[in-house]
Amino acid sequence: MQLSEIWFILIGVLFVGFVFLEGFDFGVGMSTKFLAKNEIEKRVLINTIGPFWDANEVWLITGGGAMFAAFPHWYATLFSGYYLPFVVLLLALIARGVAFEFREKMNSAKWKKTWDWSIFLGSILPPFLLGVLFTSLIKGVPIDQDMNMTAGFFDIVNVYTVVGGVAFVLLTYMHGLMFISLKTTDSIRERSRDQAKKLFLACAVVIVLFVALTGVYTNAFTDRGAVLIPLYALAIVLYLALYPLLKNKKEGFSFATTGLILILVMAAFFIALFPNVMISSTDIANNLTVYNAASGEYSLKLMTIIAFTMVPIVLAYTIWSYYVFRKRVTHKEHLEY
């Protein structure tokens, strides 16, 4: 296996980790509008992700940094071609992060309402935009022979990519509801499970629609069907298993199930892309691949040594932080405010 292929896998792992970890952060942020009934419950929800959300975002930053170092042509084409969506994505993440810190600085209803909307929009826009981004990547976008992306609005935003964005939002919201059921007590814990059961059918329809449209709008099943068909089938089976887990209040298994589904969906995007990193809809000769978009051999070798030294340390710290903050967040902790 070539170093460029190893780095493609590593970048895929970083984005999979980001979606798994930050996915429930997004879901919890959305739930502050749909699940919380009062101020105390909003604080409870925000505090469930308080120790984790900023560390979880590091996976996205690291993924972008790894892309810049290992595949500079991919980075340049992707970030210039998707400039506006990425700006909106970053502004949404910034607004959400600021809201977490500033929301309690003033005891004013208007002040808190403003930051509540920042948390909500900063939680629903990123998964939608990422869903649109990854879906359009496997569909293909106009790229010329100079590796310049010349996509118009409807090359990026169309029926298939919008369904992909909506599917991503619903899956992360379900993942967030499962996390809430793991991390809270009393009525909000029960309501998170109840809301997940109500959303179950709608989310299932969108997932099946997305898989069907993938067969219509892309060559993914033609090129990678031997891997993708079993993978998507497993994701659907896991999703069907989620409902009985919800009914029987198996919170740990429910959270693990939604997490596995997100992992499979993200892995499917990278499997469908390989050996390409960006697919040209105008001419396959203009595709960016793990070979023509990669850095030099020396750079990749040096980065590999550093990565295999530091990644275990980062993983160990992440696991330790989740162990330290493993206890449930209760309403009683917030009554004195």
CSV table of C-alpha atoms in Angstrom, one decimal:
chain,number,residue,atom,x,y,z
A,1,MET,CA,0.0,0.0,0.0
A,2,GLN,CA,1.3,3.4,-0.9
A,3,LEU,CA,1.7,6.2,1.6
A,4,SER,CA,-0.8,8.4,-0.3
A,5,GLU,CA,-3.4,5.6,0.1
A,6,ILE,CA,-2.6,5.3,3.9
A,7,TRP,CA,-3.1,9.1,4.2
A,8,PHE,CA,-6.4,8.9,2.4
A,9,ILE,CA,-7.5,6.3,4.9
A,10,LEU,CA,-6.2,8.3,7.8
A,11,ILE,CA,-8.1,11.4,6.6
A,12,GLY,CA,-11.2,9.3,6.3
A,13,VAL,CA,-10.8,8.0,9.9
A,14,LEU,CA,-10.4,11.6,11.1
A,15,PHE,CA,-13.7,12.7,9.4
A,16,VAL,CA,-15.4,9.5,10.7
A,17,GLY,CA,-14.3,10.3,14.2
A,18,PHE,CA,-15.5,13.9,13.8
A,19,VAL,CA,-18.9,12.9,12.7
A,20,PHE,CA,-19.3,10.2,15.4
A,21,LEU,CA,-18.2,12.6,18.2
A,22,GLU,CA,-19.4,15.9,17.0
A,23,GLY,CA,-22.5,14.3,15.7
A,24,PHE,CA,-24.1,14.0,19.1
A,25,ASP,CA,-23.0,17.5,19.9
A,26,PHE,CA,-25.0,18.7,16.9
A,27,GLY,CA,-27.9,16.6,18.0
A,28,VAL,CA,-27.9,18.0,21.5
A,29,GLY,CA,-27.6,21.6,20.2
A,30,MET,CA,-30.7,21.0,18.0
A,31,SER,CA,-32.5,19.5,21.0
A,32,THR,CA,-32.3,22.8,22.9
A,33,LYS,CA,-35.1,24.0,20.6
A,34,PHE,CA,-37.1,20.8,20.2
A,35,LEU,CA,-36.7,19.0,23.6
A,36,ALA,CA,-36.0,21.5,26.4
A,37,LYS,CA,-39.1,22.9,28.1
A,38,ASN,CA,-37.5,25.5,30.4
A,39,GLU,CA,-34.3,27.3,31.2
A,40,ILE,CA,-33.0,24.6,33.6
A,41,GLU,CA,-33.5,21.9,30.9
A,42,LYS,CA,-31.5,24.0,28.4
A,43,ARG,CA,-28.7,24.2,30.9
A,44,VAL,CA,-28.8,20.5,31.5
A,45,LEU,CA,-28.6,19.8,27.7
A,46,ILE,CA,-25.7,22.2,27.1
A,47,ASN,CA,-23.8,20.8,30.1
A,48,THR,CA,-24.0,17.3,28.8
A,49,ILE,CA,-21.7,18.3,26.0
A,50,GLY,CA,-19.8,21.0,27.9
A,51,PRO,CA,-16.6,19.0,28.5
A,52,PHE,CA,-16.5,17.5,25.0
A,53,TRP,CA,-17.7,19.8,22.2
A,54,ASP,CA,-14.5,21.8,21.7
A,55,ALA,CA,-12.3,18.7,21.7
A,56,ASN,CA,-14.6,17.0,19.3
A,57,GLU,CA,-14.2,19.9,16.8
A,58,VAL,CA,-10.4,19.3,16.8
A,59,TRP,CA,-11.1,16.2,14.7
A,60,LEU,CA,-12.4,18.5,11.9
A,61,ILE,CA,-9.4,20.8,12.2
A,62,THR,CA,-7.0,17.9,12.2
A,63,GLY,CA,-8.7,16.4,9.1
A,64,GLY,CA,-8.4,19.7,7.2
A,65,GLY,CA,-4.8,20.0,8.3
A,66,ALA,CA,-4.0,16.5,7.2
A,67,MET,CA,-5.6,17.1,3.9
A,68,PHE,CA,-3.6,20.3,3.4
A,69,ALA,CA,-0.3,18.5,4.1
A,70,ALA,CA,-0.9,15.2,2.4
A,71,PHE,CA,-3.1,16.3,-0.6
A,72,PRO,CA,-2.4,19.9,-1.3
A,73,HIS,CA,-4.2,19.8,-4.7
A,74,TRP,CA,-7.3,18.3,-3.1
A,75,TYR,CA,-7.2,20.9,-0.4
A,76,ALA,CA,-6.8,23.8,-2.9
A,77,THR,CA,-9.6,22.6,-5.2
A,78,LEU,CA,-12.0,21.6,-2.5
A,79,PHE,CA,-11.7,24.7,-0.3
A,80,SER,CA,-11.7,27.2,-3.2
A,81,GLY,CA,-14.6,25.4,-5.0
A,82,TYR,CA,-16.7,25.2,-1.8
A,83,TYR,CA,-15.6,28.5,-0.4
A,84,LEU,CA,-19.0,29.9,0.5
A,85,PRO,CA,-20.4,26.8,2.1
A,86,PHE,CA,-17.2,26.5,4.1
A,87,VAL,CA,-17.4,30.1,5.3
A,88,VAL,CA,-21.0,29.5,6.4
A,89,LEU,CA,-19.9,26.3,8.1
A,90,LEU,CA,-17.1,28.0,10.0
A,91,LEU,CA,-19.3,30.9,11.0
A,92,ALA,CA,-21.9,28.5,12.3
A,93,LEU,CA,-19.4,26.6,14.4
A,94,ILE,CA,-17.9,29.9,15.7
A,95,ALA,CA,-21.3,31.3,16.7
A,96,ARG,CA,-22.2,28.1,18.5
A,97,GLY,CA,-18.9,28.0,20.4
A,98,VAL,CA,-19.3,31.6,21.4
A,99,ALA,CA,-22.9,31.0,22.5
A,100,PHE,CA,-21.9,28.2,24.8
A,101,GLU,CA,-19.6,30.6,26.6
A,102,PHE,CA,-21.6,33.8,26.5
A,103,ARG,CA,-25.1,32.6,27.1
A,104,GLU,CA,-24.9,32.8,30.9
A,105,LYS,CA,-23.1,36.1,31.0
A,106,MET,CA,-26.3,38.2,31.3
A,107,ASN,CA,-29.6,37.3,33.0
A,108,SER,CA,-31.7,38.7,30.1
A,109,ALA,CA,-34.3,36.9,28.2
A,110,LYS,CA,-33.5,38.6,24.9
A,111,TRP,CA,-29.8,38.0,25.4
A,112,LYS,CA,-30.3,34.3,26.0
A,113,LYS,CA,-32.8,33.9,23.2
A,114,THR,CA,-30.2,35.4,20.8
A,115,TRP,CA,-27.5,32.8,21.9
A,116,ASP,CA,-30.1,30.0,21.9
A,117,TRP,CA,-30.7,30.6,18.2
A,118,SER,CA,-26.9,30.7,17.7
A,119,ILE,CA,-26.6,27.3,19.3
A,120,PHE,CA,-29.5,25.9,17.2
A,121,LEU,CA,-28.3,27.3,13.9
A,122,GLY,CA,-24.7,26.4,14.7
A,123,SER,CA,-25.9,22.8,15.3
A,124,ILE,CA,-28.2,22.3,12.3
A,125,LEU,CA,-26.3,24.0,9.6
A,126,PRO,CA,-22.9,22.2,9.9
A,127,PRO,CA,-24.3,18.6,9.5
A,128,PHE,CA,-26.6,19.8,6.6
A,129,LEU,CA,-23.7,21.5,4.8
A,130,LEU,CA,-21.4,18.5,5.4
A,131,GLY,CA,-24.0,16.2,4.1
A,132,VAL,CA,-24.4,18.3,0.9
A,133,LEU,CA,-20.6,18.5,0.6
A,134,PHE,CA,-19.9,14.8,0.8
A,135,THR,CA,-22.9,13.9,-1.3
A,136,SER,CA,-21.9,16.3,-4.1
A,137,LEU,CA,-18.3,14.9,-4.0
A,138,ILE,CA,-19.4,11.3,-4.8
A,139,LYS,CA,-21.9,12.7,-7.4
A,140,GLY,CA,-19.2,14.7,-9.1
A,141,VAL,CA,-18.6,18.4,-9.7
A,142,PRO,CA,-17.2,20.3,-12.7
A,143,ILE,CA,-13.3,20.3,-12.5
A,144,ASP,CA,-11.1,21.4,-15.4
A,145,GLN,CA,-7.7,20.1,-16.5
A,146,ASP,CA,-6.0,22.6,-14.2
A,147,MET,CA,-7.7,21.1,-11.1
A,148,ASN,CA,-10.0,24.2,-10.8
A,149,MET,CA,-13.5,23.6,-9.6
A,150,THR,CA,-16.1,25.6,-11.6
A,151,ALA,CA,-19.3,24.5,-10.0
A,152,GLY,CA,-22.5,26.6,-10.1
A,153,PHE,CA,-25.2,26.6,-7.4
A,154,PHE,CA,-27.1,23.7,-8.8
A,155,ASP,CA,-24.0,21.6,-9.2
A,156,ILE,CA,-23.8,21.6,-5.5
A,157,VAL,CA,-27.4,22.1,-4.4
A,158,ASN,CA,-29.8,19.6,-6.1
A,159,VAL,CA,-32.3,17.0,-5.1
A,160,TYR,CA,-29.7,14.3,-4.3
A,161,THR,CA,-27.4,16.6,-2.2
A,162,VAL,CA,-30.3,18.1,-0.3
A,163,VAL,CA,-31.6,14.7,0.6
A,164,GLY,CA,-28.0,13.8,1.7
A,165,GLY,CA,-27.9,17.0,3.9
A,166,VAL,CA,-31.3,16.2,5.5
A,167,ALA,CA,-30.3,12.6,6.1
A,168,PHE,CA,-27.2,13.8,7.9
A,169,VAL,CA,-29.2,16.3,10.1
A,170,LEU,CA,-31.7,13.6,11.1
A,171,LEU,CA,-29.0,11.0,11.9
A,172,THR,CA,-27.0,13.4,14.0
A,173,TYR,CA,-30.2,14.5,15.8
A,174,MET,CA,-31.1,10.9,16.6
A,175,HIS,CA,-27.5,10.4,17.7
A,176,GLY,CA,-27.8,13.4,20.0
A,177,LEU,CA,-31.1,12.1,21.5
A,178,MET,CA,-29.4,8.8,22.3
A,179,PHE,CA,-26.6,10.7,24.0
A,180,ILE,CA,-29.1,12.8,26.0
A,181,SER,CA,-30.8,9.6,27.2
A,182,LEU,CA,-27.4,8.4,28.4
A,183,LYS,CA,-26.3,11.6,30.1
A,184,THR,CA,-29.5,12.9,31.8
A,185,THR,CA,-32.1,11.9,34.3
A,186,ASP,CA,-35.8,12.4,35.1
A,187,SER,CA,-38.4,13.5,32.4
A,188,ILE,CA,-35.9,14.8,29.9
A,189,ARG,CA,-34.3,11.4,29.7
A,190,GLU,CA,-37.7,9.8,29.0
A,191,ARG,CA,-38.7,12.5,26.5
A,192,SER,CA,-35.5,12.0,24.5
A,193,ARG,CA,-36.3,8.4,23.9
A,194,ASP,CA,-39.9,9.2,23.1
A,195,GLN,CA,-38.9,11.8,20.6
A,196,ALA,CA,-36.5,9.4,18.9
A,197,LYS,CA,-39.3,6.9,18.5
A,198,LYS,CA,-41.5,9.5,16.9
A,199,LEU,CA,-38.7,10.5,14.5
A,200,PHE,CA,-37.8,6.9,13.7
A,201,LEU,CA,-40.0,6.4,10.6
A,202,ALA,CA,-39.3,9.8,9.1
A,203,CYS,CA,-35.6,9.2,9.4
A,204,ALA,CA,-35.8,5.7,8.0
A,205,VAL,CA,-37.6,7.0,4.9
A,206,VAL,CA,-34.9,9.7,4.3
A,207,ILE,CA,-32.1,7.1,4.7
A,208,VAL,CA,-33.7,4.7,2.2
A,209,LEU,CA,-34.4,7.5,-0.2
A,210,PHE,CA,-30.7,8.6,0.1
A,211,VAL,CA,-29.5,5.1,-0.7
A,212,ALA,CA,-31.8,4.8,-3.6
A,213,LEU,CA,-30.8,8.2,-5.0
A,214,THR,CA,-27.1,7.2,-4.6
A,215,GLY,CA,-27.8,4.4,-7.1
A,216,VAL,CA,-29.5,6.9,-9.5
A,217,TYR,CA,-27.2,9.9,-9.4
A,218,THR,CA,-23.7,8.3,-8.9
A,219,ASN,CA,-21.6,5.4,-10.1
A,220,ALA,CA,-20.9,4.3,-6.5
A,221,PHE,CA,-22.7,1.0,-6.7
A,222,THR,CA,-21.3,0.2,-10.2
A,223,ASP,CA,-17.7,0.9,-9.1
A,224,ARG,CA,-17.8,-0.2,-5.4
A,225,GLY,CA,-21.0,-2.2,-5.1
A,226,ALA,CA,-19.3,-5.3,-3.7
A,227,VAL,CA,-18.4,-3.2,-0.6
A,228,LEU,CA,-21.1,-0.5,-0.5
A,229,ILE,CA,-24.2,-2.8,-0.9
A,230,PRO,CA,-23.3,-4.9,2.2
A,231,LEU,CA,-22.3,-1.8,4.1
A,232,TYR,CA,-25.5,0.1,3.4
A,233,ALA,CA,-27.5,-3.1,4.1
A,234,LEU,CA,-25.8,-3.4,7.5
A,235,ALA,CA,-26.6,0.3,8.2
A,236,ILE,CA,-30.3,-0.3,7.4
A,237,VAL,CA,-30.3,-3.5,9.6
A,238,LEU,CA,-28.8,-1.6,12.5
A,239,TYR,CA,-31.3,1.2,12.1
A,240,LEU,CA,-34.2,-1.3,12.1
A,241,ALA,CA,-32.7,-2.8,15.3
A,242,LEU,CA,-32.7,0.7,16.9
A,243,TYR,CA,-36.5,0.8,17.5
A,244,PRO,CA,-36.7,-2.3,19.8
A,245,LEU,CA,-33.7,-1.0,21.7
A,246,LEU,CA,-35.5,2.3,22.2
A,247,LYS,CA,-38.7,0.5,23.4
A,248,ASN,CA,-36.7,-1.6,25.8
A,249,LYS,CA,-34.7,1.4,27.1
A,250,LYS,CA,-31.3,0.0,26.1
A,251,GLU,CA,-29.6,3.4,26.2
A,252,GLY,CA,-26.0,2.3,25.8
A,253,PHE,CA,-26.8,0.0,22.9
A,254,SER,CA,-29.0,2.7,21.3
A,255,PHE,CA,-26.2,5.2,21.4
A,256,ALA,CA,-23.7,2.7,20.0
A,257,THR,CA,-26.2,1.8,17.2
A,258,THR,CA,-26.7,5.4,16.0
A,259,GLY,CA,-22.9,5.9,16.3
A,260,LEU,CA,-22.2,2.8,14.2
A,261,ILE,CA,-24.7,4.0,11.5
A,262,LEU,CA,-22.9,7.3,11.2
A,263,ILE,CA,-19.6,5.6,11.0
A,264,LEU,CA,-20.8,3.3,8.2
A,265,VAL,CA,-22.4,6.3,6.3
A,266,MET,CA,-19.2,8.3,6.5
A,267,ALA,CA,-17.0,5.3,5.6
A,268,ALA,CA,-19.3,4.8,2.6
A,269,PHE,CA,-18.5,8.3,1.3
A,270,PHE,CA,-14.7,7.6,1.3
A,271,ILE,CA,-15.1,4.1,-0.1
A,272,ALA,CA,-17.3,5.5,-3.0
A,273,LEU,CA,-14.6,8.1,-3.7
A,274,PHE,CA,-11.5,5.9,-3.7
A,275,PRO,CA,-9.1,6.1,-5.6
A,276,ASN,CA,-10.5,9.5,-6.4
A,277,VAL,CA,-10.5,12.4,-3.9
A,278,MET,CA,-12.7,14.5,-6.1
A,279,ILE,CA,-14.7,13.4,-9.1
A,280,SER,CA,-15.0,15.6,-12.2
A,281,SER,CA,-18.5,15.6,-13.8
A,282,THR,CA,-17.1,17.0,-17.0
A,283,ASP,CA,-14.3,14.5,-17.8
A,284,ILE,CA,-13.0,11.6,-15.8
A,285,ALA,CA,-9.5,12.6,-17.0
A,286,ASN,CA,-9.8,15.6,-14.7
A,287,ASN,CA,-10.5,13.5,-11.6
A,288,LEU,CA,-8.3,14.3,-8.6
A,289,THR,CA,-6.9,11.0,-7.2
A,290,VAL,CA,-4.9,9.9,-4.2
A,291,TYR,CA,-1.9,9.8,-6.6
A,292,ASN,CA,-2.0,13.0,-8.6
A,293,ALA,CA,-3.2,15.2,-5.7
A,294,ALA,CA,-0.7,13.9,-3.1
A,295,SER,CA,2.4,15.6,-1.7
A,296,GLY,CA,5.9,14.3,-2.4
A,297,GLU,CA,7.1,10.9,-1.0
A,298,TYR,CA,9.5,12.6,1.6
A,299,SER,CA,6.7,14.8,3.0
A,300,LEU,CA,4.3,11.9,3.3
A,301,LYS,CA,7.0,9.7,5.0
A,302,LEU,CA,7.8,12.4,7.6
A,303,MET,CA,4.1,13.1,8.3
A,304,THR,CA,3.5,9.3,8.8
A,305,ILE,CA,6.1,9.1,11.5
A,306,ILE,CA,4.7,12.1,13.3
A,307,ALA,CA,1.1,10.9,12.9
A,308,PHE,CA,1.7,7.4,14.2
A,309,THR,CA,3.5,8.9,17.2
A,310,MET,CA,0.9,11.5,18.1
A,311,VAL,CA,-2.4,9.9,17.2
A,312,PRO,CA,-2.3,7.3,20.0
A,313,ILE,CA,-1.7,10.1,22.5
A,314,VAL,CA,-4.6,12.0,21.3
A,315,LEU,CA,-6.9,8.9,21.3
A,316,ALA,CA,-5.8,8.1,24.9
A,317,TYR,CA,-6.6,11.7,26.1
A,318,THR,CA,-10.0,11.6,24.4
A,319,ILE,CA,-10.9,8.3,26.0
A,320,TRP,CA,-9.7,9.5,29.4
A,321,SER,CA,-11.8,12.7,29.2
A,322,TYR,CA,-14.9,10.8,28.4
A,323,TYR,CA,-14.2,8.5,31.3
A,324,VAL,CA,-13.7,11.4,33.7
A,325,PHE,CA,-17.0,13.1,32.7
A,326,ARG,CA,-19.0,9.8,32.4
A,327,LYS,CA,-21.6,10.7,35.1
A,328,ARG,CA,-25.2,11.9,34.2
A,329,VAL,CA,-26.1,15.5,34.4
A,330,THR,CA,-29.0,16.2,36.8
A,331,HIS,CA,-31.5,18.9,37.2
A,332,LYS,CA,-30.5,19.5,40.8
A,333,GLU,CA,-27.1,20.8,39.8
A,334,HIS,CA,-28.8,23.8,38.1
A,335,LEU,CA,-31.4,24.8,40.6
A,336,GLU,CA,-29.3,27.3,42.4
A,337,TYR,CA,-28.9,29.5,39.2
